[in-house]
Coordinates of C-alpha atoms in Angstrom, one line a residue:
M89 CA 0.0 0.0 0.0
D90 CA 1.5 3.4 -1.0
Q91 CA 1.4 6.5 1.1
E92 CA -1.6 8.1 -0.7
E93 CA -3.8 5.0 -0.4
W94 CA -2.8 4.7 3.3
C95 CA -3.6 8.3 4.1
S96 CA -6.9 8.0 2.3
Q97 CA -7.7 4.8 4.3
I98 CA -7.0 6.2 7.8
T99 CA -8.9 9.4 7.0
Q100 CA -12.0 7.4 5.8
E101 CA -11.8 5.3 8.9
S102 CA -11.5 8.3 11.2
I103 CA -14.6 10.0 9.6
S104 CA -16.5 6.7 9.9
D105 CA -15.6 6.6 13.6
V106 CA -17.1 10.0 14.3
S107 CA -20.3 9.3 12.3
T108 CA -21.4 6.2 14.3
T109 CA -24.2 6.4 16.9
D110 CA -21.9 6.0 19.8
H111 CA -19.5 8.5 18.4
G112 CA -17.3 5.7 17.1
L113 CA -14.9 5.6 20.0
S114 CA -14.0 2.2 21.5
T115 CA -12.6 1.8 25.0
T116 CA -9.2 1.4 23.4
S117 CA -9.5 4.6 21.5
L118 CA -10.5 6.5 24.6
E119 CA -7.5 5.2 26.5
E120 CA -5.1 6.1 23.7
I121 CA -6.5 9.6 23.4
D122 CA -6.5 10.1 27.2
S123 CA -2.9 8.8 27.3
S124 CA -1.8 11.3 24.6
E125 CA -3.6 14.1 26.5
A126 CA -2.0 13.2 29.8
S127 CA 1.5 13.6 28.3
L128 CA 1.0 17.3 27.7
P129 CA 0.1 20.1 30.1
V130 CA -3.4 21.6 30.1
P131 CA -4.2 24.7 32.2
G132 CA -5.9 23.6 35.4
D133 CA -8.8 26.0 35.0
V134 CA -9.7 24.8 31.5
P135 CA -11.6 21.5 31.4
R136 CA -10.4 18.9 28.9
P137 CA -12.7 18.5 25.9
R138 CA -14.7 15.3 25.5
P139 CA -12.8 13.0 23.1
V140 CA -15.4 13.5 20.3
L141 CA -14.9 17.2 20.5
L142 CA -11.1 16.8 20.4
R143 CA -11.5 14.6 17.4
C144 CA -13.6 17.3 15.7
L145 CA -10.9 19.8 16.5
H146 CA -8.3 17.5 14.9
F147 CA -10.4 17.2 11.7
A148 CA -10.8 21.0 11.6
I149 CA -7.0 21.6 11.9
Y150 CA -6.2 18.8 9.4
Y151 CA -8.7 19.9 6.7
S152 CA -7.9 23.6 7.2
C153 CA -4.3 22.8 6.4
I154 CA -5.3 21.0 3.2
I155 CA -7.6 23.9 2.0
I156 CA -5.2 26.7 2.9
T157 CA -2.2 24.9 1.4
A158 CA -4.2 24.3 -1.8
L159 CA -5.2 27.9 -2.1
V160 CA -1.7 29.2 -1.5
L161 CA 0.0 26.8 -3.8
T162 CA -2.6 27.5 -6.6
F163 CA -1.6 31.1 -6.2
R164 CA 2.0 30.1 -6.5
R165 CA 1.4 28.2 -9.7
I166 CA -0.4 31.1 -11.3
L167 CA 2.3 33.5 -10.2
A168 CA 5.0 31.2 -11.6
I169 CA 3.5 31.7 -15.0
F170 CA 4.6 35.3 -14.9
V171 CA 7.5 35.3 -12.4
D172 CA 10.6 33.0 -12.7
G173 CA 12.3 31.6 -9.7
K174 CA 15.7 33.0 -8.9
P175 CA 18.6 30.4 -8.8
A176 CA 20.7 30.5 -5.7
T177 CA 24.1 32.2 -5.9
Q178 CA 27.2 30.8 -4.0
K179 CA 27.5 32.4 -0.6
L180 CA 30.2 30.2 1.2
S181 CA 33.9 30.4 0.6
R182 CA 35.9 27.2 1.4
P183 CA 39.4 27.6 -0.3
K184 CA 40.7 24.6 1.6
A185 CA 37.8 22.3 1.0
K186 CA 38.5 18.7 0.3
L187 CA 35.3 18.2 -1.8
S188 CA 33.8 20.2 -4.5
W189 CA 30.6 20.1 -6.6
A190 CA 32.7 19.6 -9.8
Q191 CA 34.5 16.6 -8.2
L192 CA 31.3 14.9 -7.1
A193 CA 29.3 15.7 -10.3
G194 CA 32.1 14.2 -12.4
A195 CA 32.7 11.1 -10.3
K196 CA 31.2 7.7 -11.3
D197 CA 30.8 6.9 -7.6
P198 CA 30.5 10.1 -5.5
A199 CA 30.2 8.2 -2.2
R200 CA 33.4 6.3 -2.9
L201 CA 35.1 9.6 -3.8
A202 CA 34.0 11.1 -0.5
R203 CA 35.3 8.1 1.4
E204 CA 38.7 8.5 -0.2
V205 CA 39.0 12.2 0.3
M206 CA 37.5 12.7 3.7
P207 CA 39.7 11.7 6.7
E208 CA 38.6 8.7 8.8
P209 CA 37.5 9.8 12.3
P210 CA 38.8 8.4 15.5
P211 CA 36.8 5.8 17.5
F212 CA 33.5 6.9 19.1
P213 CA 33.7 7.1 22.9
V214 CA 32.4 3.9 24.3
P215 CA 29.3 4.7 26.4
T216 CA 28.9 2.9 29.7
D217 CA 25.1 3.3 29.6
E218 CA 22.5 4.1 27.0
F219 CA 23.6 7.1 25.0
T220 CA 21.3 9.4 23.0
I221 CA 22.4 11.2 19.9
T222 CA 20.0 14.0 19.1
F223 CA 19.6 15.9 15.8
G224 CA 17.9 19.3 16.1
P225 CA 15.6 21.0 13.6
C226 CA 17.2 22.9 10.7
A227 CA 15.2 22.6 7.5
N228 CA 17.6 22.6 4.5
L229 CA 20.6 22.7 6.8
M230 CA 19.9 19.0 7.2
I231 CA 22.7 18.6 4.7
Y232 CA 25.0 19.8 7.5
T233 CA 23.6 17.3 10.1
G234 CA 23.9 14.7 7.4
G235 CA 27.6 15.4 7.2
V236 CA 27.9 14.9 11.0
A237 CA 26.0 11.6 10.8
C238 CA 28.3 10.4 8.0
C239 CA 31.3 11.1 10.2
L240 CA 29.8 9.2 13.1
Q241 CA 29.0 6.2 11.0
R242 CA 32.6 6.1 9.8
C243 CA 34.0 5.8 13.3
P244 CA 36.0 2.5 13.3
N245 CA 34.1 1.1 16.3
F246 CA 30.6 2.5 15.4
A247 CA 29.1 -0.9 14.7
E248 CA 30.3 -2.1 18.1
V249 CA 28.8 0.7 20.1
K250 CA 25.6 1.1 18.1
S251 CA 23.7 -1.4 20.4
K252 CA 24.0 1.2 23.2
L253 CA 22.9 4.2 21.1
R254 CA 19.5 5.8 20.8
F255 CA 18.6 8.3 18.2
H256 CA 16.3 11.3 18.7
G257 CA 15.3 13.7 16.0
V258 CA 13.1 16.8 15.6
S259 CA 11.8 18.2 12.4
S260 CA 14.4 17.6 9.6
G261 CA 16.6 16.1 12.3
A262 CA 14.1 13.3 12.6
F263 CA 15.0 12.2 9.1
I264 CA 18.7 11.9 10.0
A265 CA 17.9 10.2 13.3
A266 CA 15.6 7.7 11.6
T267 CA 18.1 6.9 8.9
M268 CA 20.8 6.3 11.5
A269 CA 18.5 4.2 13.6
A270 CA 17.7 2.1 10.5
D271 CA 21.4 1.6 10.0
V272 CA 21.3 3.1 6.5
E273 CA 24.7 4.4 5.4
L274 CA 24.1 8.2 4.8
L275 CA 27.2 8.5 2.7
E276 CA 25.5 6.4 0.1
M277 CA 22.7 8.9 0.0
L278 CA 25.1 11.8 -0.6
P279 CA 24.2 12.1 -4.3
E280 CA 20.5 12.2 -3.5
M281 CA 21.0 14.7 -0.7
L282 CA 22.8 17.0 -3.1
S283 CA 20.3 16.5 -5.9
W284 CA 17.7 18.3 -3.7
T285 CA 19.5 21.5 -4.4
Q286 CA 19.3 21.0 -8.1
R287 CA 15.7 19.7 -8.4
F288 CA 14.1 22.9 -7.2
R289 CA 16.9 25.4 -7.9
S290 CA 14.9 27.6 -10.2
R291 CA 11.5 27.0 -8.6
L292 CA 9.6 30.1 -7.4
W293 CA 9.6 30.1 -3.6
G294 CA 12.3 27.4 -3.6
L295 CA 11.2 24.3 -1.7
V296 CA 8.2 25.9 -0.1
G297 CA 5.2 23.8 -1.1
A298 CA 7.5 21.0 -2.4
Y299 CA 9.1 19.5 0.7
S300 CA 6.7 16.5 0.8
A301 CA 7.6 15.6 -2.8
S302 CA 11.3 15.9 -2.1
I303 CA 11.5 13.7 1.0
S304 CA 8.4 11.4 1.2
E305 CA 9.6 9.1 -1.6
I306 CA 13.0 8.6 0.1
V307 CA 11.5 7.9 3.5
W308 CA 9.0 5.4 2.2
R309 CA 11.7 3.6 0.2
I310 CA 13.8 3.2 3.3
F311 CA 11.1 2.0 5.7
S312 CA 9.3 -0.2 3.2
R313 CA 12.2 -2.6 3.9
A314 CA 11.2 -4.7 6.9
E315 CA 14.8 -4.9 8.3
C316 CA 15.1 -1.1 8.4
F317 CA 11.9 -0.7 10.3
E318 CA 12.8 -3.5 12.8
R319 CA 16.2 -1.9 13.5
A320 CA 14.8 1.6 13.9
K321 CA 11.8 0.9 16.1
T322 CA 13.9 -0.2 19.0
C323 CA 16.2 2.8 19.2
L324 CA 14.4 5.8 17.7
S325 CA 12.3 8.7 19.1
M326 CA 11.0 11.8 17.4
G327 CA 9.5 15.0 18.6
V328 CA 6.2 16.2 17.1
T329 CA 3.6 18.9 17.9
T330 CA 0.1 17.6 18.7
F331 CA -3.1 19.3 19.8
T332 CA -4.8 18.2 23.1
P333 CA -6.5 20.7 22.5
F334 CA -3.7 23.2 23.0
P335 CA -0.5 22.7 20.8
G336 CA 2.4 21.1 22.7
R337 CA 5.3 18.7 22.4
F338 CA 4.8 15.0 22.2
V339 CA 7.6 12.4 21.8
M340 CA 6.9 9.4 19.6
D341 CA 9.1 6.5 20.7
T342 CA 6.8 3.5 20.1
F343 CA 6.0 2.4 16.5
D344 CA 3.7 -0.6 15.8
S345 CA 4.2 -0.4 12.0
A346 CA 6.4 1.2 9.4
S347 CA 3.4 3.4 8.4
E348 CA 3.2 4.8 11.9
L349 CA 6.9 5.5 11.9
V350 CA 6.8 7.3 8.6
T351 CA 3.8 9.4 9.6
A352 CA 5.7 10.5 12.8
L353 CA 8.8 11.3 10.8
L354 CA 6.9 13.3 8.1
G355 CA 4.7 14.9 10.8
S356 CA 7.8 16.0 12.8
C357 CA 8.8 17.9 9.6
Y358 CA 5.4 19.2 8.7
I359 CA 4.9 23.0 8.4
P360 CA 1.6 24.1 6.9
V361 CA 2.0 25.2 3.2
A362 CA 5.8 24.6 3.2
F363 CA 5.0 20.9 3.3
E364 CA 2.2 20.3 0.9
V365 CA 0.8 17.1 2.4
P366 CA -0.4 17.2 6.1
Q367 CA 0.1 14.2 8.3
W368 CA -2.6 12.4 10.3
S369 CA -2.1 10.0 13.1
Q370 CA -4.9 7.6 14.0
N371 CA -4.2 8.0 17.7
H372 CA -3.1 11.6 18.0
G373 CA -4.7 13.5 15.1
P374 CA -2.7 16.0 13.0
F375 CA 1.1 16.2 13.5
W376 CA 2.9 19.5 13.1
D377 CA 6.6 20.3 13.1
G378 CA 8.3 19.2 16.3
G379 CA 10.7 22.2 16.2
I380 CA 7.9 24.5 17.4
F381 CA 8.3 23.4 21.0
E382 CA 11.6 21.5 20.8
F383 CA 13.9 23.8 18.9
A384 CA 16.3 23.3 21.8
S385 CA 16.8 19.6 22.3
Q386 CA 18.7 17.5 24.9
G387 CA 20.8 14.4 24.5
D388 CA 24.2 13.0 25.4
L389 CA 25.3 14.3 22.0
V390 CA 23.3 17.1 20.3
V391 CA 23.9 18.2 16.7
S392 CA 22.5 21.4 15.4
P393 CA 23.7 24.2 13.0
F394 CA 22.3 26.7 15.5
E395 CA 24.9 27.5 18.2
G396 CA 22.3 29.3 20.3
V397 CA 20.8 26.0 21.5
L398 CA 24.2 24.9 22.9
P399 CA 24.8 21.8 20.7
D400 CA 27.9 19.8 21.0
V401 CA 28.6 19.7 17.2
Y402 CA 27.9 23.0 15.4
P403 CA 29.4 25.3 12.8
E404 CA 31.8 28.0 14.0
V405 CA 30.2 30.7 11.8
P406 CA 26.4 30.9 11.4
Y407 CA 25.0 30.1 8.0
P408 CA 22.8 32.6 6.0
K409 CA 19.2 32.4 7.1
C410 CA 18.0 32.0 3.5
F411 CA 19.5 28.5 3.6
S412 CA 16.6 27.4 5.9
F413 CA 13.9 27.4 3.2
F414 CA 15.6 28.1 -0.1
P415 CA 17.9 25.5 -1.6
P416 CA 21.6 26.6 -1.4
H417 CA 23.8 26.8 -4.4
E418 CA 25.3 23.4 -5.4
A419 CA 28.7 24.4 -4.2
D420 CA 27.3 25.6 -0.9
A421 CA 25.4 22.3 -0.4
V422 CA 28.8 20.4 -0.7
S423 CA 30.3 22.9 1.8
L424 CA 27.5 22.3 4.3
F425 CA 28.1 18.5 4.1
E426 CA 31.8 18.9 4.5
D427 CA 31.5 21.4 7.3
G428 CA 29.3 19.0 9.2
Y429 CA 31.7 16.1 8.7
M430 CA 34.8 18.1 9.7
D431 CA 33.1 19.7 12.7
C432 CA 32.2 16.3 14.0
L433 CA 35.7 15.0 13.3
R434 CA 37.2 17.9 15.4
W435 CA 34.7 17.2 18.2
L436 CA 35.8 13.6 18.3
E437 CA 39.5 14.5 18.0
Q438 CA 39.2 17.0 20.9
G439 CA 37.8 14.4 23.3
A440 CA 34.1 14.5 22.5
V441 CA 33.4 17.1 25.2
A442 CA 29.6 17.5 25.8
R443 CA 27.7 20.5 26.9
K444 CA 24.8 18.6 28.4
E445 CA 25.0 20.3 31.8
A446 CA 25.1 23.7 30.1
R447 CA 21.9 22.8 28.2
E448 CA 20.2 21.7 31.5
E449 CA 21.0 25.0 33.1
A450 CA 20.1 27.2 30.1
F451 CA 16.8 25.4 29.1
G452 CA 15.6 23.8 32.3
F453 CA 16.1 20.2 31.2
T454 CA 15.7 17.6 33.9
Q455 CA 16.6 13.9 34.0
A456 CA 12.9 13.1 34.1
D457 CA 12.1 15.2 31.0
S458 CA 15.1 15.6 28.8
K459 CA 13.3 17.4 26.0
S460 CA 12.2 21.0 26.5
Q461 CA 8.8 22.4 25.7
D462 CA 9.5 26.0 25.1
I463 CA 8.8 28.1 22.0
G464 CA 11.4 30.7 23.1
P465 CA 14.5 29.2 21.5
L466 CA 12.7 29.1 18.1
L467 CA 11.6 32.7 18.4
S468 CA 15.1 33.8 19.5
E469 CA 16.6 32.1 16.4
G470 CA 13.9 33.5 14.1
F471 CA 14.5 37.0 15.3
G472 CA 18.3 36.6 15.2
T473 CA 19.0 36.8 18.9
Q474 CA 20.8 34.4 21.2
T475 CA 19.0 32.3 23.7

């Protein structure tokens, strides 16, 4: 069953649930909804809505996203008849770079070339207990976090320590986390990662309204393989935004099927209009981008291109904000990948020093709840201020 048929099926089932005489909610459904509500704070003086009313709210949000997105993207298509998209220009200078777009474009096997050119990292520090690697939200800068992930996977002892690792991701970081949890070699995906910058390079509004088309096919291709799902479901969690009825953070860490995992992954990335296909969970309703309430994430190792959230691996110089939603120039895409790889390499070579305690102090993380629920870090980054 492909994604479109599956989404249609769960939507029809959900509508059928609400239309039955007993409001279509079995005891199991009530327990699941109550459980999801209990995981998020609701002001004490506001009564919780009855499950059927919450379900109606979920439908209203979901179908509003469909309608508004259709209207905005119809306007974009009409506008595109008269206005051409502006191709990106190169903004990053890397005179000592080991990789270049020309090298990769001309290579028969770009992944092999990258293995030969990029230095092999030292061993990954052997964890004594369960160790969480977290990839933060970053939109198109996912190419940077992909470079970090490639470096980690090339550690000579990575296969040995992987059984002690968990992977957590938020928004586009959920894609990198899920891929690592599935034990898919990200370096083999380098050509595909870089092709994103070409596919929509002259499209009006860049990737806005085209993100689902650019990532969904890749995600479904990975997790349609049973072995990838089985590996990932035991060591993966993803942050999403749900409505209970107020929007808030929810962590998905249990997946009964590949479809549920893919929905959570795409839902963690979902921004209305920017992603043209909204995501619907049978148990939790519509999913929105997890970065809304978890822009600052916690973990034993945190990767993010935004230094303001105190990650362990991050770029020394901030990237242009236009990279977030508009595809960078091909040469800049290669630079982002190499930057991530080399920054991770330096982190490992310098002793893998973590800033976990600094994040706890700055964002109020606790051992009981290691992932924050605060929109402040997102607003701070959006307005260009430090947290």
